[in-house]
mmCIF file with all atom_site columns, C-alpha atoms in Angstrom:
data_model
loop_
_atom_site.group_PDB
_atom_site.id
_atom_site.type_symbol
_atom_site.label_atom_id
_atom_site.label_alt_id
_atom_site.label_comp_id
_atom_site.label_asym_id
_atom_site.label_entity_id
_atom_site.label_seq_id
_atom_site.pdbx_PDB_ins_code
_atom_site.Cartn_x
_atom_site.Cartn_y
_atom_site.Cartn_z
_atom_site.occupancy
_atom_site.B_iso_or_equiv
_atom_site.pdbx_formal_charge
_atom_site.auth_seq_id
_atom_site.auth_comp_id
_atom_site.auth_asym_id
_atom_site.auth_atom_id
_atom_site.pdbx_PDB_model_num
ATOM 1   C CA . GLN Y 1 1   ? 0.000   0.000  0.000   1.00 65.00 ? 17  GLN Y CA 1
ATOM 2   C CA . GLY Y 1 2   ? 1.418   3.357  -1.024  1.00 78.00 ? 18  GLY Y CA 1
ATOM 3   C CA . GLN Y 1 3   ? 1.744   6.287  1.317   1.00 90.00 ? 19  GLN Y CA 1
ATOM 4   C CA . LEU Y 1 4   ? 1.861   10.042 0.810   1.00 94.00 ? 20  LEU Y CA 1
ATOM 5   C CA . VAL Y 1 5   ? 3.141   12.377 3.518   1.00 95.00 ? 21  VAL Y CA 1
ATOM 6   C CA . GLU Y 1 6   ? 2.841   16.149 3.208   1.00 97.00 ? 22  GLU Y CA 1
ATOM 7   C CA . SER Y 1 7   ? 4.925   18.727 5.055   1.00 97.00 ? 23  SER Y CA 1
ATOM 8   C CA . GLY Y 1 8   ? 5.572   22.463 5.041   1.00 98.00 ? 24  GLY Y CA 1
ATOM 9   C CA . GLY Y 1 9   ? 2.216   23.914 6.037   1.00 98.00 ? 25  GLY Y CA 1
ATOM 10  C CA . ASP Y 1 10  ? 2.460   27.037 8.182   1.00 97.00 ? 26  ASP Y CA 1
ATOM 11  C CA . LEU Y 1 11  ? 1.073   30.470 8.972   1.00 98.00 ? 27  LEU Y CA 1
ATOM 12  C CA . VAL Y 1 12  ? 2.296   33.060 6.478   1.00 98.00 ? 28  VAL Y CA 1
ATOM 13  C CA . GLN Y 1 13  ? 1.545   36.723 5.814   1.00 98.00 ? 29  GLN Y CA 1
ATOM 14  C CA . SER Y 1 14  ? -0.238  37.847 2.678   1.00 98.00 ? 30  SER Y CA 1
ATOM 15  C CA . GLY Y 1 15  ? 2.309   38.416 -0.084  1.00 98.00 ? 31  GLY Y CA 1
ATOM 16  C CA . GLY Y 1 16  ? 4.708   35.884 1.374   1.00 98.00 ? 32  GLY Y CA 1
ATOM 17  C CA . SER Y 1 17  ? 5.909   32.488 0.188   1.00 98.00 ? 33  SER Y CA 1
ATOM 18  C CA . LEU Y 1 18  ? 5.657   28.904 1.350   1.00 98.00 ? 34  LEU Y CA 1
ATOM 19  C CA . ARG Y 1 19  ? 6.923   25.585 0.036   1.00 98.00 ? 35  ARG Y CA 1
ATOM 20  C CA . LEU Y 1 20  ? 5.011   22.345 0.507   1.00 98.00 ? 36  LEU Y CA 1
ATOM 21  C CA . SER Y 1 21  ? 6.506   18.910 -0.017  1.00 97.00 ? 37  SER Y CA 1
ATOM 22  C CA . CYS Y 1 22  ? 4.963   15.483 -0.470  1.00 96.00 ? 38  CYS Y CA 1
ATOM 23  C CA . ALA Y 1 23  ? 6.977   12.287 -0.141  1.00 93.00 ? 39  ALA Y CA 1
ATOM 24  C CA . ALA Y 1 24  ? 5.652   9.121  -1.749  1.00 90.00 ? 40  ALA Y CA 1
ATOM 25  C CA . SER Y 1 25  ? 6.597   5.626  -0.638  1.00 86.00 ? 41  SER Y CA 1
ATOM 26  C CA . GLY Y 1 26  ? 5.442   2.083  -1.173  1.00 81.00 ? 42  GLY Y CA 1
ATOM 27  C CA . PHE Y 1 27  ? 4.819   2.325  -4.916  1.00 72.00 ? 43  PHE Y CA 1
ATOM 28  C CA . THR Y 1 28  ? 6.593   3.258  -8.130  1.00 74.00 ? 44  THR Y CA 1
ATOM 29  C CA . SER Y 1 29  ? 5.437   6.844  -7.994  1.00 74.00 ? 45  SER Y CA 1
ATOM 30  C CA . ASP Y 1 30  ? 7.479   8.113  -10.920 1.00 78.00 ? 46  ASP Y CA 1
ATOM 31  C CA . TYR Y 1 31  ? 4.954   6.518  -13.317 1.00 84.00 ? 47  TYR Y CA 1
ATOM 32  C CA . TYR Y 1 32  ? 2.007   8.331  -11.746 1.00 89.00 ? 48  TYR Y CA 1
ATOM 33  C CA . ALA Y 1 33  ? 0.739   11.841 -12.159 1.00 93.00 ? 49  ALA Y CA 1
ATOM 34  C CA . MET Y 1 34  ? 0.827   13.621 -8.795  1.00 93.00 ? 50  MET Y CA 1
ATOM 35  C CA . GLY Y 1 35  ? -0.708  16.798 -7.574  1.00 96.00 ? 51  GLY Y CA 1
ATOM 36  C CA . TRP Y 1 36  ? -1.915  19.190 -4.928  1.00 98.00 ? 52  TRP Y CA 1
ATOM 37  C CA . PHE Y 1 37  ? -5.442  19.880 -3.814  1.00 98.00 ? 53  PHE Y CA 1
ATOM 38  C CA . ARG Y 1 38  ? -6.776  22.225 -1.198  1.00 98.00 ? 54  ARG Y CA 1
ATOM 39  C CA . GLN Y 1 39  ? -9.906  22.516 0.878   1.00 98.00 ? 55  GLN Y CA 1
ATOM 40  C CA . ALA Y 1 40  ? -10.781 25.981 2.097   1.00 96.00 ? 56  ALA Y CA 1
ATOM 41  C CA . PRO Y 1 41  ? -13.044 26.366 5.149   1.00 92.00 ? 57  PRO Y CA 1
ATOM 42  C CA . GLY Y 1 42  ? -16.634 25.607 4.181   1.00 94.00 ? 58  GLY Y CA 1
ATOM 43  C CA . LYS Y 1 43  ? -15.729 24.629 0.613   1.00 96.00 ? 59  LYS Y CA 1
ATOM 44  C CA . GLU Y 1 44  ? -15.158 21.447 -1.329  1.00 96.00 ? 60  GLU Y CA 1
ATOM 45  C CA . ARG Y 1 45  ? -11.697 20.127 -2.041  1.00 97.00 ? 61  ARG Y CA 1
ATOM 46  C CA . GLU Y 1 46  ? -10.348 21.367 -5.382  1.00 97.00 ? 62  GLU Y CA 1
ATOM 47  C CA . GLY Y 1 47  ? -7.394  20.511 -7.569  1.00 98.00 ? 63  GLY Y CA 1
ATOM 48  C CA . ILE Y 1 48  ? -4.922  23.378 -7.887  1.00 98.00 ? 64  ILE Y CA 1
ATOM 49  C CA . ALA Y 1 49  ? -1.698  22.004 -9.381  1.00 98.00 ? 65  ALA Y CA 1
ATOM 50  C CA . CYS Y 1 50  ? -0.841  18.635 -10.888 1.00 97.00 ? 66  CYS Y CA 1
ATOM 51  C CA . VAL Y 1 51  ? 2.053   17.248 -12.862 1.00 95.00 ? 67  VAL Y CA 1
ATOM 52  C CA . ASN Y 1 52  ? 2.348   14.276 -15.186 1.00 92.00 ? 68  ASN Y CA 1
ATOM 53  C CA . SER Y 1 53  ? 4.626   11.311 -14.536 1.00 85.00 ? 69  SER Y CA 1
ATOM 54  C CA . ALA Y 1 54  ? 8.355   11.791 -14.087 1.00 81.00 ? 70  ALA Y CA 1
ATOM 55  C CA . GLN Y 1 55  ? 8.857   10.692 -17.704 1.00 81.00 ? 71  GLN Y CA 1
ATOM 56  C CA . ASP Y 1 56  ? 6.973   13.764 -18.948 1.00 83.00 ? 72  ASP Y CA 1
ATOM 57  C CA . PRO Y 1 57  ? 6.418   16.185 -16.041 1.00 87.00 ? 73  PRO Y CA 1
ATOM 58  C CA . VAL Y 1 58  ? 4.050   18.632 -17.738 1.00 91.00 ? 74  VAL Y CA 1
ATOM 59  C CA . PRO Y 1 59  ? 2.124   20.681 -15.137 1.00 96.00 ? 75  PRO Y CA 1
ATOM 60  C CA . VAL Y 1 60  ? -1.426  22.006 -15.074 1.00 97.00 ? 76  VAL Y CA 1
ATOM 61  C CA . TYR Y 1 61  ? -2.781  24.707 -12.756 1.00 98.00 ? 77  TYR Y CA 1
ATOM 62  C CA . ALA Y 1 62  ? -6.109  26.021 -11.605 1.00 98.00 ? 78  ALA Y CA 1
ATOM 63  C CA . ASP Y 1 63  ? -6.740  29.603 -12.702 1.00 98.00 ? 79  ASP Y CA 1
ATOM 64  C CA . SER Y 1 64  ? -6.749  30.737 -9.070  1.00 97.00 ? 80  SER Y CA 1
ATOM 65  C CA . VAL Y 1 65  ? -3.058  29.870 -8.617  1.00 98.00 ? 81  VAL Y CA 1
ATOM 66  C CA . LYS Y 1 66  ? -1.667  30.205 -12.128 1.00 98.00 ? 82  LYS Y CA 1
ATOM 67  C CA . GLY Y 1 67  ? 1.376   32.489 -12.171 1.00 97.00 ? 83  GLY Y CA 1
ATOM 68  C CA . ARG Y 1 68  ? 1.818   32.314 -8.379  1.00 98.00 ? 84  ARG Y CA 1
ATOM 69  C CA . PHE Y 1 69  ? 2.302   28.623 -7.617  1.00 98.00 ? 85  PHE Y CA 1
ATOM 70  C CA . ASN Y 1 70  ? 4.784   26.212 -9.172  1.00 98.00 ? 86  ASN Y CA 1
ATOM 71  C CA . ILE Y 1 71  ? 4.636   22.414 -8.937  1.00 97.00 ? 87  ILE Y CA 1
ATOM 72  C CA . SER Y 1 72  ? 7.713   20.274 -9.450  1.00 95.00 ? 88  SER Y CA 1
ATOM 73  C CA . ARG Y 1 73  ? 8.860   16.688 -9.039  1.00 91.00 ? 89  ARG Y CA 1
ATOM 74  C CA . ASP Y 1 74  ? 12.224  15.606 -7.775  1.00 83.00 ? 90  ASP Y CA 1
ATOM 75  C CA . ARG Y 1 75  ? 14.572  13.816 -10.192 1.00 73.00 ? 91  ARG Y CA 1
ATOM 76  C CA . ALA Y 1 76  ? 13.646  10.390 -8.835  1.00 73.00 ? 92  ALA Y CA 1
ATOM 77  C CA . GLY Y 1 77  ? 9.950   11.200 -9.205  1.00 70.00 ? 93  GLY Y CA 1
ATOM 78  C CA . ASN Y 1 78  ? 8.986   10.079 -5.707  1.00 83.00 ? 94  ASN Y CA 1
ATOM 79  C CA . ALA Y 1 79  ? 8.342   13.543 -4.276  1.00 90.00 ? 95  ALA Y CA 1
ATOM 80  C CA . VAL Y 1 80  ? 6.308   16.475 -5.463  1.00 94.00 ? 96  VAL Y CA 1
ATOM 81  C CA . ASN Y 1 81  ? 6.687   20.053 -4.258  1.00 96.00 ? 97  ASN Y CA 1
ATOM 82  C CA . LEU Y 1 82  ? 4.493   23.127 -4.400  1.00 98.00 ? 98  LEU Y CA 1
ATOM 83  C CA . GLN Y 1 83  ? 6.164   26.528 -4.317  1.00 98.00 ? 99  GLN Y CA 1
ATOM 84  C CA . MET Y 1 84  ? 3.584   29.097 -3.274  1.00 98.00 ? 100 MET Y CA 1
ATOM 85  C CA . ASP Y 1 85  ? 4.446   32.756 -3.948  1.00 98.00 ? 101 ASP Y CA 1
ATOM 86  C CA . SER Y 1 86  ? 2.432   35.955 -3.531  1.00 98.00 ? 102 SER Y CA 1
ATOM 87  C CA . VAL Y 1 87  ? -0.036  34.135 -1.300  1.00 98.00 ? 103 VAL Y CA 1
ATOM 88  C CA . VAL Y 1 88  ? -3.372  35.740 -0.402  1.00 98.00 ? 104 VAL Y CA 1
ATOM 89  C CA . PRO Y 1 89  ? -5.850  35.002 2.405   1.00 97.00 ? 105 PRO Y CA 1
ATOM 90  C CA . GLU Y 1 90  ? -7.977  33.022 -0.067  1.00 97.00 ? 106 GLU Y CA 1
ATOM 91  C CA . ASP Y 1 91  ? -5.150  30.477 -0.246  1.00 98.00 ? 107 ASP Y CA 1
ATOM 92  C CA . THR Y 1 92  ? -5.928  29.419 3.323   1.00 98.00 ? 108 THR Y CA 1
ATOM 93  C CA . GLY Y 1 93  ? -6.953  25.796 3.690   1.00 98.00 ? 109 GLY Y CA 1
ATOM 94  C CA . VAL Y 1 94  ? -5.819  22.235 4.149   1.00 98.00 ? 110 VAL Y CA 1
ATOM 95  C CA . TYR Y 1 95  ? -3.512  21.166 1.334   1.00 98.00 ? 111 TYR Y CA 1
ATOM 96  C CA . TYR Y 1 96  ? -3.524  17.528 0.240   1.00 98.00 ? 112 TYR Y CA 1
ATOM 97  C CA . CYS Y 1 97  ? -1.137  15.612 -1.939  1.00 97.00 ? 113 CYS Y CA 1
ATOM 98  C CA . ALA Y 1 98  ? -2.655  13.036 -4.292  1.00 96.00 ? 114 ALA Y CA 1
ATOM 99  C CA . VAL Y 1 99  ? -1.496  10.431 -6.748  1.00 93.00 ? 115 VAL Y CA 1
ATOM 100 C CA . ALA Y 1 100 ? -3.329  9.378  -9.901  1.00 92.00 ? 116 ALA Y CA 1
ATOM 101 C CA . GLN Y 1 101 ? -5.448  6.249  -10.116 1.00 89.00 ? 117 GLN Y CA 1
ATOM 102 C CA . ILE Y 1 102 ? -3.701  4.664  -13.090 1.00 88.00 ? 118 ILE Y CA 1
ATOM 103 C CA . PRO Y 1 103 ? 0.022   4.951  -13.896 1.00 86.00 ? 119 PRO Y CA 1
ATOM 104 C CA . LEU Y 1 104 ? 0.765   6.840  -17.126 1.00 83.00 ? 120 LEU Y CA 1
ATOM 105 C CA . LEU Y 1 105 ? -2.892  6.778  -18.291 1.00 87.00 ? 121 LEU Y CA 1
ATOM 106 C CA . THR Y 1 106 ? -4.356  9.192  -15.728 1.00 90.00 ? 122 THR Y CA 1
ATOM 107 C CA . THR Y 1 107 ? -2.993  12.547 -16.833 1.00 93.00 ? 123 THR Y CA 1
ATOM 108 C CA . ALA Y 1 108 ? -2.303  15.563 -14.649 1.00 95.00 ? 124 ALA Y CA 1
ATOM 109 C CA . GLU Y 1 109 ? -5.410  17.261 -16.049 1.00 96.00 ? 125 GLU Y CA 1
ATOM 110 C CA . LYS Y 1 110 ? -7.641  14.308 -15.186 1.00 95.00 ? 126 LYS Y CA 1
ATOM 111 C CA . LEU Y 1 111 ? -6.078  13.999 -11.760 1.00 96.00 ? 127 LEU Y CA 1
ATOM 112 C CA . CYS Y 1 112 ? -6.668  17.650 -10.927 1.00 97.00 ? 128 CYS Y CA 1
ATOM 113 C CA . PHE Y 1 113 ? -10.004 18.331 -12.578 1.00 96.00 ? 129 PHE Y CA 1
ATOM 114 C CA . ALA Y 1 114 ? -11.803 15.029 -13.261 1.00 94.00 ? 130 ALA Y CA 1
ATOM 115 C CA . ASP Y 1 115 ? -11.731 12.841 -10.154 1.00 91.00 ? 131 ASP Y CA 1
ATOM 116 C CA . GLY Y 1 116 ? -8.532  11.104 -11.131 1.00 93.00 ? 132 GLY Y CA 1
ATOM 117 C CA . ALA Y 1 117 ? -7.081  10.624 -7.653  1.00 93.00 ? 133 ALA Y CA 1
ATOM 118 C CA . GLY Y 1 118 ? -6.300  7.142  -6.404  1.00 91.00 ? 134 GLY Y CA 1
ATOM 119 C CA . ALA Y 1 119 ? -4.703  7.945  -3.039  1.00 92.00 ? 135 ALA Y CA 1
ATOM 120 C CA . TRP Y 1 120 ? -4.394  10.903 -0.699  1.00 95.00 ? 136 TRP Y CA 1
ATOM 121 C CA . GLY Y 1 121 ? -2.075  12.213 1.968   1.00 96.00 ? 137 GLY Y CA 1
ATOM 122 C CA . GLN Y 1 122 ? -3.308  13.314 5.375   1.00 96.00 ? 138 GLN Y CA 1
ATOM 123 C CA . GLY Y 1 123 ? -3.121  17.041 4.584   1.00 97.00 ? 139 GLY Y CA 1
ATOM 124 C CA . THR Y 1 124 ? -1.163  20.015 5.877   1.00 98.00 ? 140 THR Y CA 1
ATOM 125 C CA . GLN Y 1 125 ? -2.641  23.315 7.063   1.00 98.00 ? 141 GLN Y CA 1
ATOM 126 C CA . VAL Y 1 126 ? -1.778  26.577 5.311   1.00 98.00 ? 142 VAL Y CA 1
ATOM 127 C CA . SER Y 1 127 ? -3.040  29.809 6.854   1.00 98.00 ? 143 SER Y CA 1
ATOM 128 C CA . VAL Y 1 128 ? -2.513  33.197 5.226   1.00 98.00 ? 144 VAL Y CA 1
ATOM 129 C CA . SER Y 1 129 ? -3.033  36.299 7.339   1.00 97.00 ? 145 SER Y CA 1
ATOM 130 C CA . ALA Y 1 130 ? -4.129  39.586 5.823   1.00 93.00 ? 146 ALA Y CA 1
#
């Protein structure tokens, strides 16, 4: 059984930066699309940034974070990071790492925007103060 563990959540001021990391273990993660989701208070969980497998790490972003957030995979493909810049209070929420259901076939776009997740991490809290 695979496992995803997020880290890096914190309290940050508006306009600041934060870097989240997700370590994958227990499966050959470099063949899977991976991504980040967030759940703001009182709202549903949404995909914000996903990246294809390590063989072709093309990213996709939600409009709300495009130009401010950057997703990347490490060279081995078993970790995915989210660099968050110019954060705003609306970025507050619990951030979850997810891995795609099917290796290579579930794309980053499907993972993020079409219920393509097969496993989740436990989440890490990000709070942005005004």
